[in-house]
Short mmCIF file of C-alpha atoms in Angstrom, two decimals:
data_model
loop_
_atom_site.label_atom_id
_atom_site.label_comp_id
_atom_site.label_asym_id
_atom_site.label_seq_id
_atom_site.Cartn_x
_atom_site.Cartn_y
_atom_site.Cartn_z
CA MET J 88 215.80 28.37 56.06
CA THR J 89 219.57 28.07 55.65
CA PRO J 90 220.39 31.63 56.83
CA LEU J 91 218.97 30.85 60.28
CA LYS J 92 221.09 27.72 60.81
CA VAL J 93 223.66 29.35 63.08
CA THR J 94 225.98 28.10 65.80
CA LEU J 95 223.91 29.64 68.57
CA GLY J 96 222.61 26.99 70.94
CA GLY J 97 219.06 26.98 72.25
CA MET J 98 216.51 29.75 72.09
CA TYR J 99 217.85 33.24 71.41
CA GLY J 100 218.01 35.45 74.52
CA ARG J 101 217.63 32.61 77.01
CA LYS J 102 221.04 33.15 78.59
CA SER J 103 220.61 36.90 78.99
CA CYS J 104 217.21 36.29 80.56
CA GLN J 105 218.82 33.85 82.99
CA LEU J 106 221.20 36.60 84.13
CA LEU J 107 218.28 38.81 85.08
CA ARG J 108 216.48 35.94 86.81
CA GLU J 109 219.53 35.37 89.00
CA LEU J 110 219.58 39.03 89.96
CA ALA J 111 215.83 39.15 90.60
CA SER J 112 215.94 36.05 92.81
CA ALA J 113 218.22 37.72 95.36
CA GLU J 114 216.81 39.31 98.51
CA PRO J 115 216.12 43.07 98.20
CA GLY J 116 219.34 45.01 98.71
CA GLN J 117 221.47 41.86 98.41
CA ILE J 118 223.81 41.32 95.49
CA PRO J 119 224.41 37.85 94.01
CA THR J 120 227.81 36.74 92.73
CA PHE J 121 228.66 38.20 89.34
CA ASN J 122 228.15 35.41 86.82
CA ASN J 123 231.27 35.84 84.66
CA ASP J 124 230.72 32.65 82.69
CA LEU J 125 227.12 33.38 81.72
CA PHE J 126 227.89 37.05 81.04
CA ASP J 127 230.68 36.05 78.64
CA GLN J 128 228.36 33.57 76.94
CA VAL J 129 225.86 36.36 76.26
CA ILE J 130 228.64 38.55 74.84
CA LYS J 131 229.69 35.67 72.59
CA GLU J 132 226.07 35.23 71.49
CA CYS J 133 225.90 38.95 70.64
CA THR J 134 229.05 38.63 68.54
CA GLU J 135 227.53 35.71 66.64
CA HIS J 136 224.30 37.64 66.04
CA GLN J 137 226.34 40.54 64.67
CA PHE J 138 228.29 38.22 62.37
CA GLN J 139 225.13 36.57 61.03
CA LEU J 140 223.42 39.93 60.58
CA GLN J 141 226.29 41.32 58.52
CA SER J 142 226.52 38.11 56.47
CA LEU J 143 222.83 38.25 55.53
CA MET J 144 223.01 41.94 54.63
CA ARG J 145 226.03 41.30 52.38
CA LYS J 146 224.18 38.40 50.76
CA ILE J 147 221.23 40.66 49.95
CA GLN J 148 223.56 43.28 48.45
CA ASP J 149 225.53 40.69 46.47
CA GLU J 150 222.26 39.56 44.88
CA GLY J 151 221.66 43.14 43.72
CA LEU J 152 218.62 43.62 45.95
CA ASP J 153 217.64 46.75 47.86
CA ILE J 154 218.13 46.24 51.61
CA GLN J 155 215.39 48.75 52.40
CA THR J 156 212.66 47.12 50.32
CA THR J 157 213.61 43.44 50.08
CA ARG J 158 211.33 41.12 52.05
CA ASN J 159 212.74 37.64 51.50
CA GLU J 160 214.00 34.98 53.90
CA ASP J 161 217.38 36.71 54.20
CA HIS J 162 215.69 39.95 55.23
CA PHE J 163 213.60 38.30 57.94
CA GLY J 164 216.61 36.30 59.13
CA ALA J 165 218.52 39.56 59.50
CA VAL J 166 215.61 41.05 61.45
CA VAL J 167 215.65 38.11 63.87
CA HIS J 168 219.36 38.53 64.52
CA HIS J 169 219.04 42.31 64.83
CA LEU J 170 216.22 42.12 67.37
CA SER J 171 217.98 39.34 69.29
CA LEU J 172 221.11 41.48 69.46
CA ILE J 173 219.15 44.45 70.80
CA ARG J 174 217.37 42.28 73.36
CA ASN J 175 220.64 40.84 74.64
CA LYS J 176 222.09 44.33 74.85
CA ARG J 177 219.14 45.55 76.91
CA CYS J 178 219.38 42.58 79.26
CA LEU J 179 223.11 43.10 79.79
CA MET J 180 222.57 46.80 80.47
CA ALA J 181 219.76 46.01 82.91
CA TYR J 182 222.00 43.47 84.68
CA MET J 183 224.84 45.97 85.08
CA TYR J 184 222.60 48.92 85.94
CA ASN J 185 220.68 47.12 88.68
CA ARG J 186 223.88 45.71 90.17
CA ALA J 187 225.33 49.23 90.17
CA GLU J 188 222.24 50.48 92.01
CA ILE J 189 222.74 47.83 94.70
CA ILE J 190 226.45 48.65 94.95
CA GLN J 191 225.65 52.32 95.49
CA GLY J 192 223.27 51.35 98.27
CA LEU J 193 225.97 49.25 99.94
CA ARG J 194 228.09 52.39 100.34
CA TRP J 195 225.39 53.99 102.49
CA LYS J 196 224.66 50.81 104.43
CA LEU J 197 228.18 49.51 105.06
CA GLY J 198 230.46 52.49 104.67
CA PRO J 199 233.61 52.88 102.53
CA VAL J 200 234.93 49.34 103.19
CA LEU J 201 232.97 46.31 102.01
CA PRO J 202 233.16 43.03 103.93
CA GLN J 203 235.25 40.36 102.21
CA GLU J 204 232.22 38.14 101.59
CA ILE J 205 230.62 40.92 99.52
CA GLN J 206 233.81 41.85 97.68
CA GLU J 207 234.07 38.26 96.49
CA LYS J 208 230.69 38.61 94.75
CA LEU J 209 231.73 41.61 92.65
CA HIS J 210 233.41 41.82 89.28
CA TYR J 211 236.74 43.64 89.56
CA LEU J 212 235.28 46.55 87.60
CA GLU J 213 232.41 46.73 90.09
CA GLU J 214 234.96 46.95 92.90
CA GLU J 215 236.55 49.90 91.11
CA TYR J 216 233.11 51.43 90.64
CA PHE J 217 232.42 51.14 94.37
CA LYS J 218 235.76 52.77 95.23
CA ASN J 219 235.18 55.63 92.78
CA HIS J 220 231.60 56.12 93.98
CA SER J 221 232.76 56.13 97.59
CA ALA J 222 235.53 58.63 96.79
CA ALA J 223 233.01 60.92 95.08
CA ILE J 224 230.78 60.83 98.17
CA GLU J 225 233.72 61.54 100.48
CA SER J 226 234.80 64.46 98.29
CA TYR J 227 231.28 65.88 98.22
CA MET J 228 230.88 65.60 102.00
CA ALA J 229 234.28 67.22 102.54
CA GLU J 230 233.30 70.10 100.29
CA LEU J 231 230.05 70.59 102.22
CA ASP J 232 231.71 69.86 105.58
CA LEU J 233 228.73 67.62 106.29
CA ASP J 234 228.54 63.89 107.06
CA LEU J 235 225.63 62.53 105.02
CA THR J 236 226.03 58.99 106.36
CA VAL J 237 224.69 59.67 109.86
CA ASP J 238 221.05 59.29 110.84
CA MET J 239 218.73 61.96 109.50
CA VAL J 240 216.95 62.08 112.87
CA PRO J 241 219.27 63.15 115.72
CA PRO J 242 219.52 60.45 118.42
CA LYS J 243 218.27 61.21 121.91
CA ASP J 244 221.60 60.13 123.37
CA PRO J 245 224.90 60.62 121.48
CA TYR J 246 226.43 57.69 123.38
CA ILE J 247 225.53 54.00 123.23
CA GLN J 248 226.58 50.95 125.21
CA VAL J 249 228.67 48.40 123.31
CA LYS J 250 229.52 44.90 124.50
CA VAL J 251 232.71 43.44 123.00
CA LEU J 252 232.70 39.76 122.00
CA ASP J 253 236.40 39.33 121.16
CA ASP J 254 239.68 40.44 122.73
CA ILE J 255 240.93 43.33 120.63
CA GLY J 256 243.26 45.37 122.79
CA GLU J 257 243.71 49.12 122.62
CA VAL J 258 242.26 50.89 119.61
CA LEU J 259 241.68 54.49 118.61
CA LEU J 260 238.03 55.43 118.17
CA GLY J 261 237.50 59.01 117.11
CA ASP J 262 239.39 61.25 119.54
CA GLN J 263 239.69 58.67 122.29
CA SER J 264 241.40 55.34 122.84
CA ALA J 265 239.69 52.31 124.32
CA THR J 266 240.89 48.92 125.48
CA LEU J 267 238.47 46.37 124.09
CA VAL J 268 238.56 43.05 125.91
CA ARG J 269 236.06 40.24 125.67
CA HIS J 270 232.75 40.80 127.49
CA SER J 271 233.70 44.35 128.44
CA VAL J 272 231.04 47.04 128.03
CA HIS J 273 231.92 50.52 126.81
CA SER J 274 230.06 53.76 126.38
CA LEU J 275 231.00 54.98 122.91
CA ARG J 276 229.89 57.83 120.77
CA ARG J 277 227.29 56.66 118.32
CA THR J 278 229.31 58.04 115.40
CA ASP J 279 232.31 55.91 116.45
CA ALA J 280 230.26 52.73 116.78
CA GLU J 281 228.01 53.12 113.73
CA PRO J 282 230.62 51.99 111.15
CA PHE J 283 230.91 48.66 112.99
CA ILE J 284 227.18 48.29 113.53
CA SER J 285 226.49 48.85 109.83
CA GLN J 286 228.81 45.96 108.95
CA MET J 287 227.08 43.42 111.20
CA ASP J 288 226.19 40.25 109.36
CA SER J 289 222.94 38.39 109.84
CA THR J 290 224.48 35.97 112.37
CA GLU J 291 225.69 38.78 114.59
CA LYS J 292 222.35 40.58 114.38
CA THR J 293 220.58 37.41 115.44
CA ALA J 294 222.95 37.11 118.39
CA ALA J 295 222.25 40.70 119.29
CA HIS J 296 218.53 40.13 119.57
CA GLY J 297 218.95 36.78 121.29
CA GLY J 298 221.49 37.93 123.84
CA GLY J 299 219.15 39.90 126.04
CA TYR J 300 220.09 43.30 124.65
CA SER J 301 217.08 45.14 123.29
CA SER J 302 216.88 48.34 121.29
CA GLU J 303 214.64 49.79 124.01
CA MET J 304 217.61 49.57 126.38
CA SER J 305 219.69 51.55 123.88
CA VAL J 306 222.34 48.84 124.08
CA ILE J 307 224.11 47.58 120.99
CA PHE J 308 225.38 43.99 121.21
CA TYR J 309 228.19 43.68 118.69
CA GLY J 310 231.27 41.53 118.26
CA PHE J 311 234.18 43.70 117.26
CA THR J 312 236.76 41.82 115.20
CA ARG J 313 240.35 42.74 114.52
CA ARG J 314 239.75 42.94 110.78
CA ARG J 315 236.88 45.37 111.05
CA ILE J 316 238.66 47.51 113.64
CA ALA J 317 241.63 47.75 111.29
CA GLU J 318 239.41 48.55 108.31
CA SER J 319 237.54 51.28 110.15
CA VAL J 320 240.64 52.93 111.60
CA GLY J 321 242.41 52.66 108.26
CA SER J 322 239.54 54.32 106.42
#
């Protein structure tokens, strides 16, 4: 049928489905890199579906036929494009919604500052979304005068032992200053150390468990870095 010979390549909806497969293949709670190229291709496909749909509807009208009752090849071609357009739209919305859900979760896991390796995976609009979401949480907590990011179950000891892996120098943590030099061990308030602990990457966590420091000893083995100290103090 001539009306269905369009410039769209391959099976309709394949690209939008691929977007969701990429998202689903990631580990739970992890966000894959935003696929700008494939996302734009789906948008372009939607535009082409819309163009073909309008062309077929005009053709039916130009032939003096009733759009509501006509059941010829042009009608069914229009239906195909209409349903394909809706399917692509749903896939794009699912892609953005599920990424937004993960981004919201990152705020509670990592705090108000995302590590650079995660920022690089986000679309610039997603970065803005994270900042706005974080600001809304901060505003809500300030209004309640309650920190919702701390553990729901109060710890037995408000202080934890922290071993420093890099030379940092003097930094301000909460209401006290500390000189952080390599291999030094400090007793810090849990609330001061938690922002750094939450930003540990998988390599550092592996080192923590392999370095002879167990959770039963209530000792946190963590490598403070200058970047993360600066981010935490600046936030």
